[in-house]
Short mmCIF file of C-alpha atoms in Angstrom, two decimals:
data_model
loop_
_atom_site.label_atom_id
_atom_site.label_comp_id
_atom_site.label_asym_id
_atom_site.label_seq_id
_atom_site.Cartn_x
_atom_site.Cartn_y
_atom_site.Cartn_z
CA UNK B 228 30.49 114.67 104.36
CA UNK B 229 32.32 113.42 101.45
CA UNK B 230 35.18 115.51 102.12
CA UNK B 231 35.69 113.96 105.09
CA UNK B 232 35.25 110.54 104.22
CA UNK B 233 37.86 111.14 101.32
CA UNK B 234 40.45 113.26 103.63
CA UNK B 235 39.94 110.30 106.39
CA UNK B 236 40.57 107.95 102.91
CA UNK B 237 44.10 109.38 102.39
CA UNK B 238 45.41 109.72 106.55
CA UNK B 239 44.64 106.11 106.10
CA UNK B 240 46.86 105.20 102.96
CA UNK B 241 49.17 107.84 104.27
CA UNK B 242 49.38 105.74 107.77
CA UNK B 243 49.27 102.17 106.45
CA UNK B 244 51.63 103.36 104.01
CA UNK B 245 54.27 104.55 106.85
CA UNK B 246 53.79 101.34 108.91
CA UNK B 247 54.33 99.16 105.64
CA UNK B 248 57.91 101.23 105.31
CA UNK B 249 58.35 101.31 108.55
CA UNK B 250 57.46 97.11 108.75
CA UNK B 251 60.03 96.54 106.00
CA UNK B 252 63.09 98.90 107.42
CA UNK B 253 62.53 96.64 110.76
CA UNK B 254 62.29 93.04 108.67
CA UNK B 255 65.73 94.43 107.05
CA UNK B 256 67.70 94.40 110.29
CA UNK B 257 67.18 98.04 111.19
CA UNK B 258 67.28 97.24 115.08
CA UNK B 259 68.98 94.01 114.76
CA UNK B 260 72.29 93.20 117.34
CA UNK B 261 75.63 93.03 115.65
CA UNK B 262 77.32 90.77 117.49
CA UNK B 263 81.58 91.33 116.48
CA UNK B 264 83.84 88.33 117.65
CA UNK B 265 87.21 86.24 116.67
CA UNK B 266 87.15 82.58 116.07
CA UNK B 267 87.19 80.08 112.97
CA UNK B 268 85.79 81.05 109.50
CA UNK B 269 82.67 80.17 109.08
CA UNK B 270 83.47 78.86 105.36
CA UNK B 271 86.26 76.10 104.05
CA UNK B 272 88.40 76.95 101.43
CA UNK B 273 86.50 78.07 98.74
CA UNK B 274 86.41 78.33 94.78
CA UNK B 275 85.37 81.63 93.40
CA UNK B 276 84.68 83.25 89.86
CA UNK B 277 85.24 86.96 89.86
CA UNK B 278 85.92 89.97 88.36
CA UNK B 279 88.54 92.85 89.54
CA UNK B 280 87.45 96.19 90.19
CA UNK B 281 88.95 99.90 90.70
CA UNK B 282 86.73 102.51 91.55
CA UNK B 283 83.96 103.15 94.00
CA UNK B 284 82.51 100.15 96.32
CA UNK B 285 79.02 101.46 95.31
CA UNK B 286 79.71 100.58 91.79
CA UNK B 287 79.89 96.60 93.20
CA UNK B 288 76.47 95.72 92.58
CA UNK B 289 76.72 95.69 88.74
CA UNK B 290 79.25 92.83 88.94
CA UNK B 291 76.81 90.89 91.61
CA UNK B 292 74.02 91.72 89.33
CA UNK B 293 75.96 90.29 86.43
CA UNK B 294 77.61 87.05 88.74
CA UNK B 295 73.56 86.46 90.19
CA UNK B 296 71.93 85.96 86.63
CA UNK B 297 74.65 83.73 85.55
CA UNK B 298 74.52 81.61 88.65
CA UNK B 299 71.33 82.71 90.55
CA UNK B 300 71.43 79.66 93.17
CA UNK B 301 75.26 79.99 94.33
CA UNK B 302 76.30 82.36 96.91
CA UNK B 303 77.75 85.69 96.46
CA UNK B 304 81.26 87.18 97.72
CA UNK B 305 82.99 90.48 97.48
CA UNK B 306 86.16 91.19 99.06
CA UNK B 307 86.91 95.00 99.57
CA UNK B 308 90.87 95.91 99.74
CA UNK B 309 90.79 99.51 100.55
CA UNK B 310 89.92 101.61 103.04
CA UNK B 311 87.13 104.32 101.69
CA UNK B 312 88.07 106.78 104.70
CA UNK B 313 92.02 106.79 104.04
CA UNK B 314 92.22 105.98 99.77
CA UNK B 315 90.12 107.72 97.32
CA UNK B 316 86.61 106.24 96.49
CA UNK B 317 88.22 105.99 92.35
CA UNK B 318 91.30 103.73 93.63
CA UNK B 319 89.00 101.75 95.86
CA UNK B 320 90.37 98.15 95.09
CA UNK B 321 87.54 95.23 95.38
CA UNK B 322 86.05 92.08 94.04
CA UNK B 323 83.21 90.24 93.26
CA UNK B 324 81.38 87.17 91.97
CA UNK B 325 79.88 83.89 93.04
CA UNK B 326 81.56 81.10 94.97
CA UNK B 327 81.33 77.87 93.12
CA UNK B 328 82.07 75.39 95.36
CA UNK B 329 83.35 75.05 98.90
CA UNK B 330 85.63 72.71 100.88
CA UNK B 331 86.81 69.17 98.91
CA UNK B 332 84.09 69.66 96.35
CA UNK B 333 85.23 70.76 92.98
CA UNK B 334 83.50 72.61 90.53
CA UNK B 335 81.76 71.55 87.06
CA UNK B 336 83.68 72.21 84.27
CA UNK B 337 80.89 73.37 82.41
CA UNK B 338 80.15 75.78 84.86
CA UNK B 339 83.93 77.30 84.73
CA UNK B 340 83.74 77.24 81.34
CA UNK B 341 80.10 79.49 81.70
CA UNK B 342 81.95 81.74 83.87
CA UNK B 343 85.32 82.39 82.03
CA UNK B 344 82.74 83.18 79.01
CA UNK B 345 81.48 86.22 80.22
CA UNK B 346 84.82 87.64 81.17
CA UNK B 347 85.17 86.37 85.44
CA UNK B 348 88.28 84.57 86.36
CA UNK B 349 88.33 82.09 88.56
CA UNK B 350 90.69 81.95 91.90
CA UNK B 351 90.65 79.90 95.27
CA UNK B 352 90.93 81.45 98.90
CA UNK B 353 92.28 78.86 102.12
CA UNK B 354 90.27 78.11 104.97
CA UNK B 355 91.38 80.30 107.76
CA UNK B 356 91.33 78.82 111.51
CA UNK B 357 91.07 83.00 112.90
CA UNK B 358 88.97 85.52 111.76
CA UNK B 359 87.13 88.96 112.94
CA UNK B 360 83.58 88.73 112.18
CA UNK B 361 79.85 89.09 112.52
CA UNK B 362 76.81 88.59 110.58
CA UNK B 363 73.59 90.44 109.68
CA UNK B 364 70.05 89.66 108.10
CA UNK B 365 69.41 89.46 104.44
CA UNK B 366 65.87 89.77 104.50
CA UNK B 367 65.69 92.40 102.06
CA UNK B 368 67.59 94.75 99.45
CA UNK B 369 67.80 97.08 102.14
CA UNK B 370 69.88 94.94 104.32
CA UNK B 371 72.69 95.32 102.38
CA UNK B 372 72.37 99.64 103.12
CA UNK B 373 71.68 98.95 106.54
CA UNK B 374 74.67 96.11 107.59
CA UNK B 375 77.07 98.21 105.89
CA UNK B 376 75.98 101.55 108.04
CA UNK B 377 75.95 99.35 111.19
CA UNK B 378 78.57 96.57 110.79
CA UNK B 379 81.25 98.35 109.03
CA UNK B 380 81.91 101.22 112.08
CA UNK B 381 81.27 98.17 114.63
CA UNK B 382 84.38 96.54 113.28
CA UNK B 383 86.57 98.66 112.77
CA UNK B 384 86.57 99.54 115.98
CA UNK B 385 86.72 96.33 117.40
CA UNK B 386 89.99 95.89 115.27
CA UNK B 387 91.57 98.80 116.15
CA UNK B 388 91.01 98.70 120.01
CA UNK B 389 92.46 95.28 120.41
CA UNK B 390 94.87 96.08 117.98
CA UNK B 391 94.76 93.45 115.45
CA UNK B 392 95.93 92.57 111.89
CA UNK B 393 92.98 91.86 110.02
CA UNK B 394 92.51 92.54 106.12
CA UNK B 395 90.94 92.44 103.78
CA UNK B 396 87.05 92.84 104.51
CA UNK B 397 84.89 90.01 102.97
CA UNK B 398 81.41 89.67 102.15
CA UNK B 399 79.16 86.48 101.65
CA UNK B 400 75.81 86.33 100.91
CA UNK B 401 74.83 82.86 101.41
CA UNK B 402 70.80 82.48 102.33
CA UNK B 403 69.44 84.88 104.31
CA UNK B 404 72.66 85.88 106.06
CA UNK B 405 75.55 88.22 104.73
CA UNK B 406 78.81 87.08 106.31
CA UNK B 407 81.79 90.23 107.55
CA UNK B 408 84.68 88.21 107.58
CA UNK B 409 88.30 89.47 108.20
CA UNK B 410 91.13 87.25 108.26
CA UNK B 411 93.92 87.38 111.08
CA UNK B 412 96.49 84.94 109.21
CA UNK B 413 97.22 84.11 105.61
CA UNK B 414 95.84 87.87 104.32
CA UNK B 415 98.01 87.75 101.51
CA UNK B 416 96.22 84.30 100.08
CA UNK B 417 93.10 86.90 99.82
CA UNK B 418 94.60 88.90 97.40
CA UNK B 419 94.06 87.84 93.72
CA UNK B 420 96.94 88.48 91.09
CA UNK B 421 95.50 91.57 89.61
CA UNK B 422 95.68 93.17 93.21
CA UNK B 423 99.04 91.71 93.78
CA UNK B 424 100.07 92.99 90.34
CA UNK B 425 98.71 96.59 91.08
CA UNK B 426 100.57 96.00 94.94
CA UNK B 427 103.69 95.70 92.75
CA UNK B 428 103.50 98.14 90.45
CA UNK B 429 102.91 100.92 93.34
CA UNK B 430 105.78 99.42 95.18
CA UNK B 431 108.06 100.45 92.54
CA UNK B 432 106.46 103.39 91.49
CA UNK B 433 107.34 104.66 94.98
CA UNK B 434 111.11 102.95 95.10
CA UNK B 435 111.45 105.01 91.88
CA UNK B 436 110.20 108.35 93.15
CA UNK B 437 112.48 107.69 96.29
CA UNK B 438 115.77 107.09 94.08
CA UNK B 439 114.72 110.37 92.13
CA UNK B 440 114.44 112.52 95.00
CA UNK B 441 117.78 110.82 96.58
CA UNK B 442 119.70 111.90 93.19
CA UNK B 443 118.40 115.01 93.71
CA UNK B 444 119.11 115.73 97.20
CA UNK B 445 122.92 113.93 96.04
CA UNK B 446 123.63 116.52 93.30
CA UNK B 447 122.50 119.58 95.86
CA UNK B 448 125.26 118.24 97.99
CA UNK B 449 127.42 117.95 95.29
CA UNK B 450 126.95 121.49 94.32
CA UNK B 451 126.87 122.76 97.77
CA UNK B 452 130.50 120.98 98.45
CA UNK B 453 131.66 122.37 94.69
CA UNK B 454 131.10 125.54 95.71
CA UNK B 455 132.02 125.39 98.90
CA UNK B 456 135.42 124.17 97.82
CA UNK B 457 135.35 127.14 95.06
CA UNK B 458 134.67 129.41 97.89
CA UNK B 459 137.63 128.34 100.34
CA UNK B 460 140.26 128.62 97.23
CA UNK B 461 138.90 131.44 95.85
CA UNK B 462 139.70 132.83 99.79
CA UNK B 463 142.97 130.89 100.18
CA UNK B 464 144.27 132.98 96.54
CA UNK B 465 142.94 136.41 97.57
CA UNK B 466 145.11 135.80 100.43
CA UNK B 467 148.22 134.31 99.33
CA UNK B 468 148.13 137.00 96.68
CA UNK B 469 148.08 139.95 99.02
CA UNK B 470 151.39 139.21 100.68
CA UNK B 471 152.45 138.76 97.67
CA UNK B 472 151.24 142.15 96.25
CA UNK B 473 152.21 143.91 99.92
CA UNK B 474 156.27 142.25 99.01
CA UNK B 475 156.54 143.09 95.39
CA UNK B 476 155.48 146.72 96.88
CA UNK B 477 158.67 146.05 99.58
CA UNK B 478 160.63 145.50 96.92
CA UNK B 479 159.87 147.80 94.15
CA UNK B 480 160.25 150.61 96.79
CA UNK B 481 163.81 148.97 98.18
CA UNK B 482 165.34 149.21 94.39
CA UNK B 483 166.03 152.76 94.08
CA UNK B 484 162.63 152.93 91.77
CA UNK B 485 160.86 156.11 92.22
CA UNK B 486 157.43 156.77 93.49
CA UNK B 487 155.70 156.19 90.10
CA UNK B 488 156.60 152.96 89.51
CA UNK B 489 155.56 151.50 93.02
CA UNK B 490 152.81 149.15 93.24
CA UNK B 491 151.33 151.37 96.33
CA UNK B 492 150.99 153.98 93.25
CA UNK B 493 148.91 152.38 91.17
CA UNK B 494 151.36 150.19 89.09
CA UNK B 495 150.03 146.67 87.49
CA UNK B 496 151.39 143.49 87.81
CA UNK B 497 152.51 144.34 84.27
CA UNK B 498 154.74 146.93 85.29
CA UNK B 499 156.37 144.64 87.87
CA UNK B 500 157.47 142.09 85.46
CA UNK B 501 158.50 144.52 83.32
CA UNK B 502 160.93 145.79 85.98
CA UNK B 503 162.03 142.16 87.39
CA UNK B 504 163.12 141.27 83.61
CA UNK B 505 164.94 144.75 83.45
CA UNK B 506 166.75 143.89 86.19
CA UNK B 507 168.16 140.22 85.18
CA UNK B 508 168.97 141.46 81.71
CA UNK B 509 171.83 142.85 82.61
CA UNK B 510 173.02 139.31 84.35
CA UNK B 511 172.16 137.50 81.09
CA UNK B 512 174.24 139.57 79.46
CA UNK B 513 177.50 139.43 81.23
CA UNK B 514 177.12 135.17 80.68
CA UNK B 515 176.88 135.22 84.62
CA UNK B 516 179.09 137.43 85.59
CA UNK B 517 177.73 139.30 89.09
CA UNK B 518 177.75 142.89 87.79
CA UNK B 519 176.56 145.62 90.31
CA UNK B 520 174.46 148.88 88.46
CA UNK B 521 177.35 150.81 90.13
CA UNK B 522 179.81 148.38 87.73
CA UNK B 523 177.85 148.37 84.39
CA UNK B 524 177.40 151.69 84.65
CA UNK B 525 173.86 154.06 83.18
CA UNK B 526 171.83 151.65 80.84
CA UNK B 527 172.11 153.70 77.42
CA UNK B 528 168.80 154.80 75.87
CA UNK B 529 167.93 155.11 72.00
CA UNK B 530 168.39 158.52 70.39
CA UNK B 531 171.12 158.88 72.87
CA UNK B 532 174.96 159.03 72.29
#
């Protein structure tokens, strides 16, 4: 009997247990409607205090930690500049921090000065008249889990079947609402200097790798017309000096030369100068006098008489 009682004790917890979970993961917006439309901004122009982040968006919620006990009654933003499914989750760009005051209000210099303190810098964003958005329940910690399963997919697709411009994704937390807000003008007033600095940097990282690989691809075709060039006159000799070869051959055999000294023999181009000086000799030394080898007569040879 008390076996019973006590196994009956635990389906009990076990149930109330699983309708308390259950209970919560409802409360947190689990079936909740996301509504995605276009219209104005549902915030002014606004002053925040951040800090600027590179790595991935799940690491965010030290910084809101951090911005929250500093500021615990102010609402929190995060702007997110990346793309998780197209750039790495370690060059994931983002921001976060508190906003500190919102339309014509300025804030307290004392609170600035608070902020600056523990490292956050401070930056303002415009109001924008057209924006993609929705909102979702803050009810509990696991609203944030759930909005970004069900909100994030929801919008994207919104933006990329109509086609639009929008960028970069925000997030406000402001009572028991988060805010998905994507601008459709003035984007490039969301981007704080940091992210504009890192926007520049990449720029001409890439500008350089393109001049690289177009000095690269310039000296192949250099090379390629070199030795092209080196090619077609390398040719253009071989052939002008066959004729040439083919007529000093004509010749050698016209002069009365015998077989062994022909070029078609074997001879060297050595052997043909030798005979072409052997044969003006004689003309240099009759001052230029026309002399025939019938007129001058056998060429005498050392160790002769």
């Amino acid at each position: 009997m008390s076996e019973f009682i006590l196994l009956a004790l635990i389906s009990f917890l076990f149930l109330f247990l699983l309708l308390t979970v259950l209970g919560v993961v409802l409360y947190s917006g689990l079936f909740t409607e996301v509504i995605i439309r276009t219209g104005s901004s549902p915030i002014k122009n606004i002053t925040i205090a951040y800090k600027f982040k590179q790595g991935s968006y799940k690491d965010s919620g030290a910084v809101f930690t951090e911005s929250c006990s500093i500021g615990p009654k102010l609402s929190s933003i995060g702007v997110y500049y990346d793309d998780p499914k197209q750039v790495p989750a370690e060059k994931c760009r983002y921001i976060a921090g508190s906003v500190l005051s919102e339309g014509e209000e300025k804030p307290s210099e004392e609170l600035l000065k608070l902020y600056e303190k523990y490292g956050f810098k401070i930056f303002s964003f415009p109001a924008v008249t057209h924006v993609v958005m929705t909102t979702f329940p803050h009810n509990t910690f696991l609203s944030i889990f759930l909005a970004n399963w069900r909100v994030y997919p929801q919008m994207g697709s919104y933006i990329k079947e109509r086609k639009l411009c929008a960028h970069p994704f925000l997030e406000l937390y402001r009572g028991d609402l988060i805010y998905y807000i994507c601008p459709l003008a003035r984007q490039g007033d969301f981007y704080v200097p940091e992210m504009r600095e890192t926007e520049r940097r990449q720029k001409e990282k890439e500008e350089d790798s393109e001049d690289r690989q177009t000095d690269i691809t310039g000296a192949d075709s250099v090379s390629d017309i070199t030795e092209s060039r080196e090619t077609s006159m390398a040719t253009s000799v071989a052939t002008s000096v066959a004729p040439q070869e083919q007529e000093d051959d004509n010749r050698s055999d016209g002069s009365g030369k015998g077989s062994s000294d022909s070029v078609g023999s074997g001879s060297s181009f050595e052997d043909l100068d030798l005979e072409v000086i052997e044969e003006v000799e004689p003309a240099v030394v009759n001052k230029g006098h026309d002399v025939t080898s019938e007129e001058q007569g056998p060429i005498p040879v050392e160790g002769e008489e």
